[in-house]
Coordinates of C-alpha atoms in Angstrom, one line a residue:
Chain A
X374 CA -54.4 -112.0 17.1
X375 CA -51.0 -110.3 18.4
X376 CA -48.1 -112.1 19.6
X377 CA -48.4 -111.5 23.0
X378 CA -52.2 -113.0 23.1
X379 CA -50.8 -116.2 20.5
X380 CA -47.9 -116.8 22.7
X381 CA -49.9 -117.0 26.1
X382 CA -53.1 -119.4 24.0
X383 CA -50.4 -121.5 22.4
X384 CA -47.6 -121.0 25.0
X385 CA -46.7 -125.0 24.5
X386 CA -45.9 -124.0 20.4
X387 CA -44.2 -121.1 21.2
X388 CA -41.9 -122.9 24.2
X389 CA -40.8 -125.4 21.5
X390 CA -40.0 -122.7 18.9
X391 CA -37.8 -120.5 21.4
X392 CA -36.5 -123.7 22.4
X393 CA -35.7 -124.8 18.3
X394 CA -33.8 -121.3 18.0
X395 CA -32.3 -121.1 21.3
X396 CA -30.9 -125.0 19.9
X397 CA -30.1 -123.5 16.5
X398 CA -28.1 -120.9 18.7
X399 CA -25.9 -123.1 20.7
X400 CA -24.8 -125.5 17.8
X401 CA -23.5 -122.0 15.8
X402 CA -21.9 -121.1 19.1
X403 CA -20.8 -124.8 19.8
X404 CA -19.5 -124.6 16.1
X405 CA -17.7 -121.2 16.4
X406 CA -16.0 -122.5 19.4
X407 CA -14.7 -126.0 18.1
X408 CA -13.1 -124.1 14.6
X409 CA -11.4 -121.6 17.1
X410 CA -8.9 -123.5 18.6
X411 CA -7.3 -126.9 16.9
X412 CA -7.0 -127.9 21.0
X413 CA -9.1 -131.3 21.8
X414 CA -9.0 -130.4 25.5
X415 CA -10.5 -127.3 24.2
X416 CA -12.9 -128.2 21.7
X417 CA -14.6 -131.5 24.5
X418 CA -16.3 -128.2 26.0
X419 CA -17.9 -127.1 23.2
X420 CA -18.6 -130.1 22.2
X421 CA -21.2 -130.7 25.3
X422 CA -22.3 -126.9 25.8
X423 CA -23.1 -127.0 21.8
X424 CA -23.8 -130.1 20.4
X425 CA -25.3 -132.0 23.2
X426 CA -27.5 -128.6 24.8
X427 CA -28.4 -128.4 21.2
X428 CA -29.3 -132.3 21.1
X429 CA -31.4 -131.6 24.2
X430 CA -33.0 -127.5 23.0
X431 CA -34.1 -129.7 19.9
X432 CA -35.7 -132.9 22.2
X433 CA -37.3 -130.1 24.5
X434 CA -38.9 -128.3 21.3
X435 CA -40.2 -131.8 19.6
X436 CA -41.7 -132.4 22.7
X437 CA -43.5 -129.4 23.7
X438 CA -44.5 -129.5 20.4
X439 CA -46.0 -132.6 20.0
X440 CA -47.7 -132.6 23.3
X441 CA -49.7 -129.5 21.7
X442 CA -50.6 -131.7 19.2
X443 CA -51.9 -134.2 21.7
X444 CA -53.4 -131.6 23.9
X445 CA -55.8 -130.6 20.7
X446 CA -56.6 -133.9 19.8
X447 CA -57.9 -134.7 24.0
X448 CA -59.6 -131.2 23.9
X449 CA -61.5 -132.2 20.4
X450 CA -62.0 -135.7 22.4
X451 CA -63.4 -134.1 25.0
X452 CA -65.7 -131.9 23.0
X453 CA -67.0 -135.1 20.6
X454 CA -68.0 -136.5 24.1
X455 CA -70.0 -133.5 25.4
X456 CA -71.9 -133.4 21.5
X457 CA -72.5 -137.3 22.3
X458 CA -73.9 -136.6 26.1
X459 CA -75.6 -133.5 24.9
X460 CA -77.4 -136.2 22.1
X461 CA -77.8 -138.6 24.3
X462 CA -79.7 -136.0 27.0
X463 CA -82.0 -134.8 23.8
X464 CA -82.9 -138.0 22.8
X465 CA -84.0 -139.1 25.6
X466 CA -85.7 -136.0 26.9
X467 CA -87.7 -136.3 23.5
X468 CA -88.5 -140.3 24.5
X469 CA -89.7 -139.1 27.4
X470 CA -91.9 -136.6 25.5
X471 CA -93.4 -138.8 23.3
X472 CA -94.0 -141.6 25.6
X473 CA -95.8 -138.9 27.5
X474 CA -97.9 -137.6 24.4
X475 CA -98.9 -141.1 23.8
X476 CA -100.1 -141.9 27.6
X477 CA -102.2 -138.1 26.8
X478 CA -103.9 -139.6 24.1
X479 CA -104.7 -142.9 25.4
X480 CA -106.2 -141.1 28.2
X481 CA -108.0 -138.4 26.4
Chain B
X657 CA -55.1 -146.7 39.5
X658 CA -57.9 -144.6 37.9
X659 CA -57.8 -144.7 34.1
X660 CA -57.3 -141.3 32.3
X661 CA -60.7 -140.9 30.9
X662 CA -61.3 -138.6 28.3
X663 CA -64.2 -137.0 29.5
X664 CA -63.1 -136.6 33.1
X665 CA -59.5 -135.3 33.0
X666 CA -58.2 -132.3 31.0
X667 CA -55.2 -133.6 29.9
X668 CA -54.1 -136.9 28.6
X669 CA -51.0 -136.4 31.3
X670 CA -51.1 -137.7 34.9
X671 CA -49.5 -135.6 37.5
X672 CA -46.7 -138.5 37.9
X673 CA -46.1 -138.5 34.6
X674 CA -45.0 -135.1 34.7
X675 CA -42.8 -135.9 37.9
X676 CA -41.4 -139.4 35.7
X677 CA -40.2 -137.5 33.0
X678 CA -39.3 -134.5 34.2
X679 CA -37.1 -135.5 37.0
X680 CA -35.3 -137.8 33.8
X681 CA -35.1 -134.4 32.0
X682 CA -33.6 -132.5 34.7
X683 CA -31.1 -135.2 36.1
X684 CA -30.0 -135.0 32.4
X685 CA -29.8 -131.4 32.2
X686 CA -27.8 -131.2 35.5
X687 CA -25.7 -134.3 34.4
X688 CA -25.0 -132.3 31.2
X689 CA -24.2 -129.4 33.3
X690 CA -21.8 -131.0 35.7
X691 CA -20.5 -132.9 32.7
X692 CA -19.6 -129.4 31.4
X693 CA -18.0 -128.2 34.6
X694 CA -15.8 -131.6 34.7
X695 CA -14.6 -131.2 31.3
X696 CA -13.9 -127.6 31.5
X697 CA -11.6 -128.5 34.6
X698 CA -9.6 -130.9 33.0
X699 CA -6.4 -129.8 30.2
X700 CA -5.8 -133.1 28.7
X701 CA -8.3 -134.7 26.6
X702 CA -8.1 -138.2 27.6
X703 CA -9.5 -137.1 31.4
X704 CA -12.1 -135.5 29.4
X705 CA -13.8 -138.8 27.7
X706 CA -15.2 -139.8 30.3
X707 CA -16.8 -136.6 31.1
X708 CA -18.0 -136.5 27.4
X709 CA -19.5 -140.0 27.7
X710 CA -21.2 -138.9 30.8
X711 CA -22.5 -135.9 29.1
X712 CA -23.9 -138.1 26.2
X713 CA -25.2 -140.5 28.4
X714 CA -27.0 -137.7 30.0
X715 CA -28.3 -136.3 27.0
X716 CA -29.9 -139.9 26.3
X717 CA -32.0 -139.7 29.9
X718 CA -33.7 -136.7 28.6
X719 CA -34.4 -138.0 25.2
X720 CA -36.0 -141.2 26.9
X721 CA -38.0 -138.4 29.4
X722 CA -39.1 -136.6 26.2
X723 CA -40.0 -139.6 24.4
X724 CA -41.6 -140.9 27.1
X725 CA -43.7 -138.0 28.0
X726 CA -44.7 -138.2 24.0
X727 CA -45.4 -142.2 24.1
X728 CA -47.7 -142.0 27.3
X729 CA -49.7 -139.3 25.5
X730 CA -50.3 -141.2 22.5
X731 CA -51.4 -144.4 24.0
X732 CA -54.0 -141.9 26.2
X733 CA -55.7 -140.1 23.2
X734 CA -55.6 -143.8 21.3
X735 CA -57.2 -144.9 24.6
X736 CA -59.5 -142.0 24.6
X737 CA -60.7 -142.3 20.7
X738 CA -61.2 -146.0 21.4
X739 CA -63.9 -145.0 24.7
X740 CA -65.3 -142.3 22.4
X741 CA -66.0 -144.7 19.5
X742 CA -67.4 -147.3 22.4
X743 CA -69.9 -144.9 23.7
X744 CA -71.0 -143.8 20.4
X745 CA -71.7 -147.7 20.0
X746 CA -73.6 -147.4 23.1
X747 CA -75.5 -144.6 22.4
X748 CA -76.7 -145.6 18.6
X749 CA -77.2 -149.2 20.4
X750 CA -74.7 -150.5 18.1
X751 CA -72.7 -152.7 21.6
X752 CA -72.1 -155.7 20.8
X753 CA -71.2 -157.8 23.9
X754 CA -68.3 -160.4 23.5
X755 CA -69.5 -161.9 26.9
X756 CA -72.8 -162.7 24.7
X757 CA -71.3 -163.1 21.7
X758 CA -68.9 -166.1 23.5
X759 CA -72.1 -167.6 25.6
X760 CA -74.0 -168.0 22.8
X761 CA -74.1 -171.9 21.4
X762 CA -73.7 -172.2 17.4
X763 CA -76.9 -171.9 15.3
X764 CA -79.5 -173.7 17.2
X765 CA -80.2 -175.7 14.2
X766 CA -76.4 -176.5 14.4
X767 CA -76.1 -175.2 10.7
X768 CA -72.0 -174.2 9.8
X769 CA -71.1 -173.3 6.2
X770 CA -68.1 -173.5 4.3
X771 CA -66.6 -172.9 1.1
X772 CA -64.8 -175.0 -0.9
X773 CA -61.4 -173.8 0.0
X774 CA -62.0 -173.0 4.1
X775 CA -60.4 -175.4 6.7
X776 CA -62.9 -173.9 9.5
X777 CA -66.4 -173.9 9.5
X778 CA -68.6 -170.8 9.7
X779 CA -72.1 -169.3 10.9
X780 CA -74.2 -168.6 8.0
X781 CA -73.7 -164.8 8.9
X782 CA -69.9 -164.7 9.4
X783 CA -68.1 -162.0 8.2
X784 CA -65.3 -164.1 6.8
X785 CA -67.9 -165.4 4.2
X786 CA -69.0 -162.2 2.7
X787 CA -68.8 -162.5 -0.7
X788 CA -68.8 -165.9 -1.0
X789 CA -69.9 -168.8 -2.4
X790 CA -71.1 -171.3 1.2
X791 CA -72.0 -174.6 1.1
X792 CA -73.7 -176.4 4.7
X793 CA -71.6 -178.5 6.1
X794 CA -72.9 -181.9 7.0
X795 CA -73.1 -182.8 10.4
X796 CA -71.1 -185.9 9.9
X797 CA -67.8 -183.9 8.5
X798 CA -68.3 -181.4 11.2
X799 CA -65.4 -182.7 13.0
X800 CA -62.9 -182.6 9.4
X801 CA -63.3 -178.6 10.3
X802 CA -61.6 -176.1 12.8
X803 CA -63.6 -173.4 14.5
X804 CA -63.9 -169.3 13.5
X805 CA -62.9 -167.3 15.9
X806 CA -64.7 -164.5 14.3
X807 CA -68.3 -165.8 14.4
X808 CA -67.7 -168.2 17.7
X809 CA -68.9 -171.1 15.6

């Protein structure tokens, strides 16, 4: 499967690992900003454009992840139910045969 | 409200569940980004804290949107595997009704068992007694014992 194709199927897995990099990205950033100047006033900034965007690239990518998870497990719900109605519909289609065999006979 | 049900709906999400937590995710995104704007304006650090506490504070409204989102999903596909294993009940004619199962009298013949070392008295067929060693409890010491909550006796 190419990326393109993987990305658009499992767009929910690939949001949360753009989103883990892009976090991964603004804590060096957020880092390299703080160790460049020894001014608080200077360093608050970074602070919330690095750490906390980072906190927050990091929550987005656990989510979206997990919701994947959860989407796949309700999908693989979904599909146990259709195998139980699609049972269901064959057993009693073959009920309804064999009741009707059995009136045949009695007749016959 | 309509429950999610997992053969009906195609995800275990609700639309307003989308609008909950999202709007808590972007009022902390834009509260992160004004927080950013307010800090960057100030030039001494003590008029910054309480931008950086706002900022924080922010951060924590889209954790709680995240983990929300997360939470509601998992109690939906719990909820989902629980009517899956319900209807599979149903369809192998496995249901067994607690309306019934509370309606129904003891034993007709009014036999309980117990063991030696049970407070409560039992049905013969109780689960609780699998394994053991019962003895019938007299009618006369039927009051000396409590009542199973498993087997309604």
């Amino acid at each position: 499967m190419n990326l393109m194709k993987y990305v658009r199927v499992q767009w929910d897995r690939a949001g949360a690992v753009i989103a883990a990099v892009v976090g991964v990205i603004a804590l060096i950033f957020g880092y390299l900003g703080t160790s460049d100047t020894e001014y608080i006033a200077e360093q608050i900034p970074f602070i919330i454009s690095g750490g906390l965007a980072a906190i927050v690239l990091f929550t987005v990518a656990g989510v979206l992840w997990l919701s994947a998870d959860l989407r796949d497990e309700w999908r693989e719900l979904a599909a146990q139910g259709e195998d139980l109605r699609a049972f269901m519909t064959s057993e009693t289609a073959g009920m309804g045969k064999q009741s009707g065999n059995q009136s045949g006979k009695r007749d016959g | 409200m309509r429950r999610v049900h997992y053969r009906s709906d195609p995800s275990p999400w609700r639309r307003r569940d989308l609008a909950v937590c999202g709007a808590l995710a972007l009022l902390g995104v834009a509260g992160i980004i004004g927080c950013w704007f307010g800090a960057t304006d100030e030039v001494v650090w003590r008029d910054q804290t309480g931008w950086l506490i706002g900022s924080i504070f922010c951060t924590g409204l889209v954790v709680l949107g995240g983990g929300l989102w997360v939470l509601i999903g998992l109690r939906r596909v719990r909820h989902g595997f629980r009517d899956l294993r319900r209807d599979q009940r149903t369809a192998l004619g496995l249901t067994r009704s607690r309306a019934t199962a509370v309606e129904t009298d003891a034993a007709p013949t009014g036999e309980l068992v117990t063991t030696g070392q049970m407070t409560r008295a039992h049905r013969p067929d109780c689960l609780l007694l699998r394994g053991k060693q019962a003895v019938p409890v007299p009618a006369a010491e039927r009051a000396n014992y409590g009542r199973c909550g498993v087997c309604n006796s």
